[in-house]
Amino acid sequence: MSHDKRSRSSKLADTLGSDVDFVLFGALGDLSQRKLYPALYQLDRENLLAESTRLLGVARQDFDTAGFRARVEASLKEYIKRDELDADVVERFLDRLDYRCVDATQVEGYASIRDWRQDAGDRPMVVYLAVGASLYGDICRHLEDSGSLDDSARVVVEKPIGHDLESSAEINDAIGAVFPESRIYRIDHYLGKETVQNLIALRFANPLFGTQWNQNHISHVEVTVAEKVGIEGRWGYFDQAGQLRDMVQNHLLQLICLIAMDPPANLDADAIRDEKVKVLKALKPFTDDMLGTDVVRGQYIAGTSDGKSVPGYLEEPDANTASHTETFVAMKTEVSNWRWAGVPFYLRTGKRMPEKLSQIVIHFRQQPHYIFDPDQRSLAANKLVIRLQPDEGIALQVLTKDSGLDKGMRLRPGPLHLDFNNAFAKTRIPDAYERLLLEVMKGQQYLFVRRDEVEHAWKWCDSLIEAWQERDEPPRRYPSGSWGPVASIAMISQDGRSWYEDY
Ligand code: BG6
């Protein structure tokens, strides 16, 4: 049955996005092509876009609407799987699109956006800023000055918001001068990932975990976000940022918040975000004496990826050969509160690792009294492995008796495994942007980052950046295709532990 013919009313009303006008700045940019159009197309295919929802692409290049639609169609063909491309839906989706050529820095061009909205009725406007943060202030101001906004307009902004606390406050002030916090949607796309949302369900819907989720029962927590890719031609941006700002300040800290937060009173956006902020405030700040023991910075050198030789960071196109920017960081931190006192959180993230892998491992404490073979004692601890990507799933490592008459009471570790791809075989796992765009349309903010979260995250990162700057040491080298500098293994083994390996 074609998607057109499928009854829209068959969808639950609360999953359907509301009817909105999207105004997308950066309409010809990489994020729009790779993520936003494919995500909106998928929502259309799932009949989750309201009938008259439409999108105005805005960029500097001179295009007409037909040329723009052709460009978007090409992106869909490139980024959507062949068997998910439905000609009827593609046509319906392209019909929603329009284009205006606007120089975002000059208020004059904004009249064309205001005019496009003339017949919008009470349809809310969603302004999506898929452009550099340095333009956020200008765009918000010009939208207001040109009379393009009304009281229902929402704005969606991407990370990075600034490069430290001070610069992020300036950007947030500029956006906040036009939009109230209740209509600002700061994206951290990790919050839209299916398994990340499942963390909330896992923790707060299962009494089993509710009672165990604290320092009495958990010995330590690991978070690994490894990427196989290098910096993918983004030297200009990445060399100013580094892995700490690019990945830890946002994605990894959001994961820590969801792991460590107290139960919110309900699922309201602010109830959840209040609890996340408490975690960020409780993160132990870095001091100079922790650099040698609790933090490892690395930079990749040439090596191999998928059996092919790849260049080092300093040989990437446009590289500055003296750069000390880190492409890897491992650290040990702590959430200093009653729930987590004394529980180390080990984090590591890097580019050019052997594979793409994002996972959280919760290590439970050993039994207080052990009665099995002494030589198997090191097995005796449960682990909860939450795999974000690839192969989304959750596995609880438990010990059972090994089967066979000759095995006595020998123990055997094995997973109780929930593999999302198998368990929900008929349900496509949506891309993070699909979920996030849907929530923006519905006006739900719980998957978006509030201003105080961004600022507390920066405050903590700034403590580390300052300590690094005082030391001024070059990062440790690691070959592309490895798991980072050997020092990151030493960092965790000094506590008698190792990074979980079951790749
Ligand atoms: C982005 C970073 O926020 O996240 C990129 O800027 C990184 O450097 C990307 O590659 C990783 O996202 P994902 O969803 O592929 O893990």
Coordinates of C-alpha atoms and ligand atoms in Angstrom, one line a residue:
M1 CA 0.0 0.0 0.0
S2 CA 1.4 3.4 -0.9
H3 CA 2.1 5.7 2.0
D4 CA -0.2 8.3 0.5
K5 CA -3.1 6.0 0.7
R6 CA -2.4 4.9 4.2
S7 CA -4.8 6.5 6.6
R8 CA -3.1 9.3 8.6
S9 CA -5.7 8.9 11.3
S10 CA -4.4 5.4 12.0
K11 CA -1.4 7.0 13.7
L12 CA -1.8 7.9 17.3
A13 CA -2.5 11.5 17.6
D14 CA 0.2 12.2 20.2
T15 CA 2.9 10.8 17.9
L16 CA 2.0 13.1 15.0
G17 CA 4.0 16.3 14.7
S18 CA 2.0 19.5 14.7
D19 CA 1.6 21.5 11.6
V20 CA 4.5 23.9 11.4
D21 CA 6.5 26.1 9.0
F22 CA 10.2 25.2 9.0
V23 CA 12.6 28.0 8.1
L24 CA 16.0 26.3 7.6
F25 CA 19.1 28.5 7.6
G26 CA 22.0 26.6 6.1
A27 CA 19.7 24.8 3.7
L28 CA 22.5 23.8 1.4
G29 CA 24.9 22.8 4.1
D30 CA 26.2 19.4 5.1
L31 CA 24.0 18.9 8.1
S32 CA 20.8 19.7 6.1
Q33 CA 21.7 17.3 3.3
R34 CA 23.0 14.4 5.4
K35 CA 20.6 14.6 8.3
L36 CA 17.7 17.0 8.2
Y37 CA 16.1 16.3 4.8
P38 CA 16.5 12.5 5.2
A39 CA 15.0 12.8 8.7
L40 CA 12.0 14.9 7.6
Y41 CA 11.5 12.6 4.6
Q42 CA 11.3 9.6 7.0
L43 CA 8.8 11.4 9.1
D44 CA 6.7 12.1 6.0
R45 CA 7.0 8.4 5.1
E46 CA 5.8 7.4 8.5
N47 CA 2.9 9.8 8.1
L48 CA 4.1 11.9 11.0
L49 CA 4.3 15.2 9.2
A50 CA 1.1 17.1 9.3
E51 CA -0.6 17.7 6.0
S52 CA 0.3 21.3 5.4
T53 CA 3.7 21.4 7.1
R54 CA 6.2 23.1 4.8
L55 CA 9.8 24.1 4.7
L56 CA 11.6 27.2 3.5
G57 CA 15.2 26.6 2.7
V58 CA 17.4 29.7 3.2
A59 CA 21.0 30.1 2.1
R60 CA 23.2 32.6 0.2
Q61 CA 23.5 30.7 -3.0
D62 CA 21.3 31.8 -5.9
F63 CA 18.8 28.9 -6.4
D64 CA 15.2 28.8 -7.4
T65 CA 12.7 26.5 -5.8
A66 CA 12.9 24.0 -8.6
G67 CA 16.7 23.9 -8.4
F68 CA 16.5 23.6 -4.6
R69 CA 14.0 20.7 -4.8
A70 CA 16.3 18.9 -7.3
R71 CA 19.2 19.4 -4.8
V72 CA 17.2 18.0 -1.9
E73 CA 16.0 15.0 -4.1
A74 CA 19.7 14.3 -4.8
S75 CA 20.4 14.3 -1.1
L76 CA 17.6 11.9 -0.4
K77 CA 18.9 9.5 -3.0
E78 CA 22.3 9.7 -1.5
Y79 CA 21.4 9.3 2.2
I80 CA 18.2 7.2 2.2
K81 CA 18.4 3.4 1.7
R82 CA 17.0 2.4 -1.7
D83 CA 14.2 0.3 -0.3
E84 CA 13.0 3.2 1.9
L85 CA 12.7 5.6 -1.1
D86 CA 9.0 5.7 -2.0
A87 CA 8.5 7.8 -5.2
D88 CA 5.0 9.1 -4.0
V89 CA 6.5 10.2 -0.6
V90 CA 9.5 11.8 -2.3
E91 CA 7.1 13.8 -4.5
R92 CA 4.9 14.8 -1.6
F93 CA 7.9 15.8 0.5
L94 CA 9.5 17.9 -2.3
D95 CA 6.2 19.7 -2.8
R96 CA 6.5 21.0 0.7
L97 CA 9.8 22.8 -0.1
D98 CA 10.5 26.4 -1.1
Y99 CA 13.7 28.4 -1.2
R100 CA 14.8 32.0 -0.7
C101 CA 18.3 33.4 -1.3
V102 CA 19.2 35.5 1.8
D103 CA 22.5 36.8 3.2
A104 CA 21.9 36.0 6.8
T105 CA 24.1 38.9 8.0
Q106 CA 21.9 41.6 6.3
V107 CA 18.5 42.4 7.6
E108 CA 17.2 43.5 4.1
G109 CA 16.8 39.9 2.8
Y110 CA 14.6 38.8 5.7
A111 CA 11.5 40.5 4.2
S112 CA 11.3 37.5 1.8
I113 CA 11.0 35.2 4.8
R114 CA 8.3 37.4 6.4
D115 CA 6.4 37.4 3.1
W116 CA 6.6 33.6 2.7
R117 CA 4.9 33.4 6.1
Q118 CA 2.0 35.7 5.0
D119 CA -0.5 32.9 4.6
A120 CA 0.7 30.8 7.6
G121 CA -2.4 31.4 9.7
D122 CA -1.7 30.2 13.2
R123 CA 0.8 27.6 12.1
P124 CA 3.9 28.0 14.4
M125 CA 7.3 28.8 12.8
V126 CA 10.3 26.6 13.6
V127 CA 13.5 28.4 12.7
Y128 CA 16.4 25.9 12.4
L129 CA 19.9 27.3 12.5
A130 CA 22.1 24.8 10.7
V131 CA 24.9 27.4 10.5
G132 CA 27.9 28.4 12.6
A133 CA 27.1 29.7 16.1
S134 CA 28.7 33.0 15.2
L135 CA 25.6 33.8 13.1
Y136 CA 23.0 32.8 15.7
G137 CA 22.8 36.3 17.2
D138 CA 22.5 38.1 13.8
I139 CA 19.8 35.8 12.5
C140 CA 17.6 36.0 15.6
R141 CA 17.9 39.8 15.7
H142 CA 17.2 40.2 12.0
L143 CA 14.2 37.9 12.1
E144 CA 12.8 40.0 14.9
D145 CA 13.6 43.4 13.3
S146 CA 12.1 42.3 10.0
G147 CA 8.9 41.4 11.7
S148 CA 9.2 37.7 10.7
L149 CA 8.5 36.3 14.1
D150 CA 5.4 35.9 16.2
D151 CA 4.9 34.7 19.8
S152 CA 4.8 31.1 18.7
A153 CA 8.1 30.9 16.9
R154 CA 10.7 28.4 18.1
V155 CA 14.4 28.3 17.4
V156 CA 16.5 25.2 17.0
V157 CA 20.3 25.6 17.4
E158 CA 23.2 23.1 17.0
K159 CA 26.3 22.6 19.1
P160 CA 28.9 23.8 19.6
I161 CA 27.5 26.7 21.6
G162 CA 30.7 28.7 22.1
H163 CA 34.2 27.4 23.0
D164 CA 34.1 28.1 26.8
L165 CA 31.7 29.4 29.4
E166 CA 32.1 33.0 28.5
S167 CA 31.6 32.7 24.8
S168 CA 28.6 30.3 25.3
A169 CA 27.0 32.9 27.6
E170 CA 27.4 35.6 24.9
I171 CA 25.7 33.3 22.3
N172 CA 22.9 32.3 24.7
D173 CA 22.4 36.0 25.6
A174 CA 22.0 36.9 21.9
I175 CA 19.5 34.1 21.3
G176 CA 17.7 34.8 24.6
A177 CA 17.3 38.5 23.7
V178 CA 14.8 37.4 21.0
F179 CA 13.5 34.0 22.1
P180 CA 12.4 32.9 25.7
E181 CA 14.0 29.8 27.0
S182 CA 10.7 27.9 26.6
R183 CA 11.1 28.3 22.8
I184 CA 14.8 27.5 22.4
Y185 CA 15.7 24.0 21.4
R186 CA 19.4 23.3 21.8
I187 CA 20.2 20.1 20.0
D188 CA 22.5 17.4 21.3
H189 CA 21.8 14.7 18.8
Y190 CA 22.9 11.9 21.3
L191 CA 19.6 12.7 23.2
G192 CA 17.6 11.6 20.1
K193 CA 19.3 8.2 19.9
E194 CA 16.9 5.3 20.7
T195 CA 19.2 3.6 23.3
V196 CA 19.9 6.9 25.0
Q197 CA 16.2 7.4 25.5
N198 CA 16.0 3.9 26.7
L199 CA 18.3 4.7 29.5
I200 CA 15.4 6.7 31.0
A201 CA 13.0 3.8 30.6
L202 CA 15.6 1.3 31.9
R203 CA 16.4 3.2 35.0
F204 CA 13.0 4.6 36.0
A205 CA 10.6 1.9 34.8
N206 CA 12.5 -1.1 36.3
P207 CA 12.5 -1.4 40.1
L208 CA 15.3 -3.9 39.8
F209 CA 17.7 -1.1 38.7
G210 CA 16.1 1.6 40.7
T211 CA 17.2 0.0 44.0
Q212 CA 20.7 -0.9 42.8
W213 CA 21.6 2.3 41.1
N214 CA 24.0 3.9 43.6
Q215 CA 27.4 3.6 45.2
N216 CA 26.3 0.7 47.4
H217 CA 25.9 -1.5 44.4
I218 CA 27.9 0.0 41.5
S219 CA 31.7 0.0 41.6
H220 CA 32.4 2.0 38.5
V221 CA 31.0 3.2 35.2
E222 CA 32.6 3.3 31.8
V223 CA 31.6 5.4 28.8
T224 CA 33.3 4.8 25.5
V225 CA 32.5 6.8 22.4
A226 CA 34.9 5.6 19.7
E227 CA 34.8 6.8 16.1
K228 CA 36.5 5.1 13.2
V229 CA 36.6 8.3 11.1
G230 CA 39.2 11.0 11.4
I231 CA 38.3 14.7 11.2
E232 CA 36.7 14.3 7.7
G233 CA 38.0 17.5 6.1
R234 CA 36.9 19.6 9.1
W235 CA 40.3 20.8 10.2
G236 CA 39.3 24.5 10.4
Y237 CA 36.6 23.7 12.9
F238 CA 38.1 20.7 14.7
D239 CA 41.6 22.2 15.4
Q240 CA 39.9 25.0 17.3
A241 CA 37.8 22.6 19.2
G242 CA 39.5 19.3 19.9
Q243 CA 37.8 16.1 21.2
L244 CA 37.0 17.6 24.6
R245 CA 34.9 20.4 23.2
D246 CA 33.6 18.4 20.2
M247 CA 32.4 15.3 22.1
V248 CA 32.9 15.4 25.9
Q249 CA 31.4 18.8 26.6
N250 CA 28.1 17.8 25.0
H251 CA 27.5 14.1 24.1
L252 CA 29.5 12.3 26.8
L253 CA 28.3 14.7 29.6
Q254 CA 24.7 14.2 28.5
L255 CA 25.2 10.5 28.8
I256 CA 26.7 10.9 32.3
C257 CA 23.7 13.0 33.2
L258 CA 21.3 10.3 32.2
I259 CA 23.3 7.6 34.0
A260 CA 23.8 9.6 37.2
M261 CA 20.7 11.7 37.6
D262 CA 18.1 11.2 40.4
P263 CA 14.6 10.2 39.3
P264 CA 12.7 13.2 38.1
A265 CA 9.3 13.7 39.6
N266 CA 7.7 13.3 36.1
L267 CA 8.7 13.3 32.5
D268 CA 8.3 17.1 32.1
A269 CA 11.2 18.8 30.3
D270 CA 12.2 20.9 33.3
A271 CA 11.8 18.0 35.8
I272 CA 14.3 16.0 33.8
R273 CA 16.6 19.0 33.1
D274 CA 16.6 20.1 36.8
E275 CA 18.0 16.6 37.7
K276 CA 20.6 16.7 34.9
V277 CA 21.9 20.1 36.0
K278 CA 22.4 18.7 39.6
V279 CA 24.7 16.1 38.1
L280 CA 26.7 18.6 36.1
K281 CA 27.1 20.8 39.2
A282 CA 28.3 17.8 41.2
L283 CA 31.1 16.8 38.7
K284 CA 34.5 17.1 40.4
P285 CA 36.5 19.9 38.8
F286 CA 39.9 19.2 37.5
T287 CA 43.1 20.5 39.1
D288 CA 46.6 20.4 37.9
D289 CA 47.7 17.5 40.1
M290 CA 45.0 15.3 38.4
L291 CA 46.5 15.7 34.9
G292 CA 49.2 13.0 35.3
T293 CA 46.9 10.4 36.8
D294 CA 43.3 11.0 35.7
V295 CA 43.5 12.5 32.2
V296 CA 45.1 11.4 29.0
R297 CA 45.2 13.5 25.8
G298 CA 46.0 11.9 22.5
Q299 CA 46.5 12.8 18.9
Y300 CA 46.4 10.2 16.1
I301 CA 49.3 9.6 13.8
A302 CA 49.3 7.6 10.5
G303 CA 48.1 4.1 10.7
T304 CA 45.5 1.9 9.2
S305 CA 41.7 1.9 9.0
D306 CA 39.8 -0.9 7.4
G307 CA 43.1 -2.3 6.2
K308 CA 44.0 0.9 4.3
S309 CA 46.7 3.4 5.2
V310 CA 45.4 6.7 6.6
P311 CA 47.3 9.9 7.4
G312 CA 48.0 11.3 10.8
Y313 CA 46.2 14.3 12.2
L314 CA 49.1 16.6 11.3
E315 CA 49.1 15.3 7.7
E316 CA 45.4 15.9 7.1
P317 CA 44.5 18.5 4.4
D318 CA 44.9 22.1 5.7
A319 CA 46.8 20.8 8.8
N320 CA 49.0 23.0 10.9
T321 CA 52.0 20.8 11.7
A322 CA 52.5 22.4 15.1
S323 CA 49.0 21.7 16.4
H324 CA 48.6 20.2 19.9
T325 CA 44.9 19.7 19.5
E326 CA 43.7 16.4 21.0
T327 CA 41.8 13.9 18.9
F328 CA 41.4 11.5 21.9
V329 CA 40.7 12.0 25.5
A330 CA 40.4 9.6 28.4
M331 CA 39.6 10.7 31.9
K332 CA 38.4 9.6 35.3
T333 CA 35.9 11.7 37.0
E334 CA 33.5 11.6 39.8
V335 CA 29.9 12.8 40.6
S336 CA 30.4 14.1 44.1
N337 CA 27.1 13.4 45.8
W338 CA 25.5 10.9 48.1
R339 CA 24.4 8.5 45.3
W340 CA 27.8 8.4 43.6
A341 CA 30.5 9.2 46.1
G342 CA 33.6 7.1 45.5
V343 CA 32.4 5.7 42.1
P344 CA 34.8 6.5 39.3
F345 CA 33.3 7.4 35.9
Y346 CA 35.9 6.5 33.3
L347 CA 35.3 8.2 29.9
R348 CA 37.2 7.8 26.6
T349 CA 36.5 9.1 23.2
G350 CA 38.6 9.4 20.1
K351 CA 38.8 9.7 16.4
R352 CA 40.4 7.0 14.2
M353 CA 39.8 4.2 16.6
P354 CA 39.5 0.6 15.2
E355 CA 35.7 0.8 15.1
K356 CA 32.7 3.0 15.7
L357 CA 31.5 2.0 19.1
S358 CA 29.4 3.9 21.7
Q359 CA 28.7 2.1 24.9
I360 CA 28.1 2.5 28.5
V361 CA 29.2 -0.2 31.0
I362 CA 27.8 -0.2 34.5
H363 CA 30.0 -2.5 36.7
F364 CA 28.2 -3.8 39.8
R365 CA 30.0 -4.6 43.0
Q366 CA 31.0 -8.1 43.9
Q367 CA 29.0 -10.2 46.3
P368 CA 29.9 -9.4 49.9
H369 CA 30.5 -13.1 50.6
Y370 CA 31.7 -15.4 47.9
I371 CA 31.2 -19.2 48.0
F372 CA 32.3 -20.6 44.6
D373 CA 35.7 -21.6 43.2
P374 CA 38.3 -19.1 44.5
D375 CA 40.0 -19.1 41.0
Q376 CA 36.7 -17.8 39.5
R377 CA 36.4 -14.9 41.8
S378 CA 37.3 -12.3 39.2
L379 CA 34.2 -13.3 37.3
A380 CA 31.8 -12.6 40.1
A381 CA 30.4 -9.2 39.2
N382 CA 27.5 -8.3 37.1
K383 CA 27.8 -5.8 34.3
L384 CA 25.1 -3.9 32.4
V385 CA 26.3 -3.1 28.9
I386 CA 24.2 -0.4 27.1
R387 CA 25.2 -0.3 23.4
L388 CA 24.3 2.9 21.6
Q389 CA 25.9 2.0 18.3
P390 CA 26.3 -0.1 16.3
D391 CA 23.8 -2.9 17.1
E392 CA 21.8 -1.0 19.7
G393 CA 21.0 -3.2 22.6
I394 CA 21.2 -3.8 26.3
A395 CA 23.0 -6.8 27.8
L396 CA 23.1 -7.8 31.5
Q397 CA 26.1 -10.0 32.2
V398 CA 25.1 -12.6 34.7
L399 CA 26.8 -15.7 36.1
T400 CA 25.1 -19.1 35.7
K401 CA 26.2 -22.6 36.4
D402 CA 28.1 -24.2 33.6
S403 CA 26.2 -27.2 32.2
G404 CA 27.5 -30.7 32.2
L405 CA 28.0 -33.4 34.8
D406 CA 31.7 -32.8 35.0
K407 CA 31.4 -29.0 35.7
G408 CA 30.2 -29.2 39.4
M409 CA 29.4 -25.6 40.4
R410 CA 31.7 -24.0 37.9
L411 CA 30.4 -20.6 36.9
R412 CA 29.9 -19.3 33.4
P413 CA 29.4 -15.7 32.5
G414 CA 26.8 -14.9 29.9
P415 CA 24.5 -12.1 28.7
L416 CA 20.8 -11.7 29.2
H417 CA 20.6 -9.8 25.9
L418 CA 18.1 -7.5 24.4
D419 CA 19.1 -6.8 20.8
F420 CA 17.0 -4.0 19.5
N421 CA 17.4 -5.1 15.9
N422 CA 16.0 -8.5 16.6
A423 CA 13.6 -7.6 19.4
F424 CA 11.9 -4.9 17.3
A425 CA 12.7 -6.5 13.9
K426 CA 9.7 -5.0 12.2
T427 CA 10.4 -1.5 13.5
R428 CA 13.0 0.6 11.9
I429 CA 15.3 2.3 14.4
P430 CA 14.9 6.0 13.6
D431 CA 17.8 8.3 13.3
A432 CA 18.3 10.7 16.2
Y433 CA 17.3 13.7 14.1
E434 CA 13.9 12.2 13.3
R435 CA 13.0 12.0 16.9
L436 CA 14.3 15.4 17.7
L437 CA 12.5 17.1 14.8
L438 CA 9.3 15.4 15.8
E439 CA 9.7 16.7 19.3
V440 CA 10.4 20.3 18.1
M441 CA 7.2 20.1 16.0
K442 CA 5.3 18.9 19.1
G443 CA 6.8 21.7 21.2
Q444 CA 8.3 19.2 23.6
Q445 CA 11.6 20.2 25.1
Y446 CA 12.7 17.3 27.3
L447 CA 15.2 16.0 24.7
F448 CA 16.8 19.4 24.3
V449 CA 19.5 21.1 26.4
R450 CA 18.7 24.0 28.7
R451 CA 21.0 27.0 29.0
D452 CA 22.2 26.1 32.5
E453 CA 23.1 22.6 31.4
V454 CA 25.3 24.1 28.6
E455 CA 26.9 26.5 31.0
H456 CA 27.6 24.0 33.8
A457 CA 29.1 21.6 31.2
W458 CA 31.4 24.4 30.0
K459 CA 32.4 25.3 33.5
W460 CA 33.6 21.8 34.2
C461 CA 35.4 21.5 30.8
D462 CA 37.0 24.9 31.3
S463 CA 38.6 23.6 34.5
L464 CA 40.3 21.0 32.5
I465 CA 41.3 23.2 29.6
E466 CA 42.8 25.7 32.0
A467 CA 44.9 22.9 33.7
W468 CA 46.0 21.7 30.2
Q469 CA 47.0 25.3 29.2
E470 CA 49.1 25.7 32.3
R471 CA 51.0 22.5 31.7
D472 CA 51.3 23.2 27.9
E473 CA 52.2 19.6 27.1
P474 CA 51.8 18.0 23.7
P475 CA 49.2 15.2 23.4
R476 CA 50.4 11.6 23.3
R477 CA 50.6 10.0 19.9
Y478 CA 48.6 7.0 19.0
P479 CA 48.5 5.1 15.7
S480 CA 45.3 5.4 13.7
G481 CA 43.3 2.2 14.1
S482 CA 44.3 1.7 17.8
W483 CA 42.3 2.3 21.0
G484 CA 44.3 5.4 21.8
P485 CA 47.5 6.0 23.8
V486 CA 48.7 3.2 26.0
A487 CA 48.5 5.7 28.9
S488 CA 44.7 5.4 28.7
I489 CA 45.0 1.7 29.6
A490 CA 47.5 2.6 32.4
M491 CA 45.0 5.2 33.7
I492 CA 42.3 2.7 34.4
S493 CA 44.7 -0.2 35.4
Q494 CA 46.2 1.9 38.2
D495 CA 42.8 1.3 39.9
G496 CA 43.1 -2.5 39.2
R497 CA 40.5 -2.3 36.3
S498 CA 40.5 -2.5 32.5
W499 CA 38.3 -1.1 29.7
Y500 CA 35.5 -3.5 29.0
E501 CA 36.3 -5.5 25.8
D502 CA 33.7 -7.5 24.0
Y503 CA 33.7 -5.8 20.7
Ligands
BG6_1 C1 29.3 15.4 16.3 C2 30.8 15.8 16.3 O1 28.7 16.2 17.2 O2 29.2 14.0 16.6 C3 31.5 14.9 15.3 O3 31.0 17.1 15.9 C4 31.3 13.4 15.6 O4 32.9 15.1 15.3 C5 29.8 13.2 15.7 O5 31.8 12.7 14.5 C6 29.5 11.7 16.1 O6 28.1 11.5 16.1 P1 27.6 10.0 15.9 O7 26.1 10.1 16.0 O8 28.1 9.5 14.6 O9 28.2 9.2 17.1

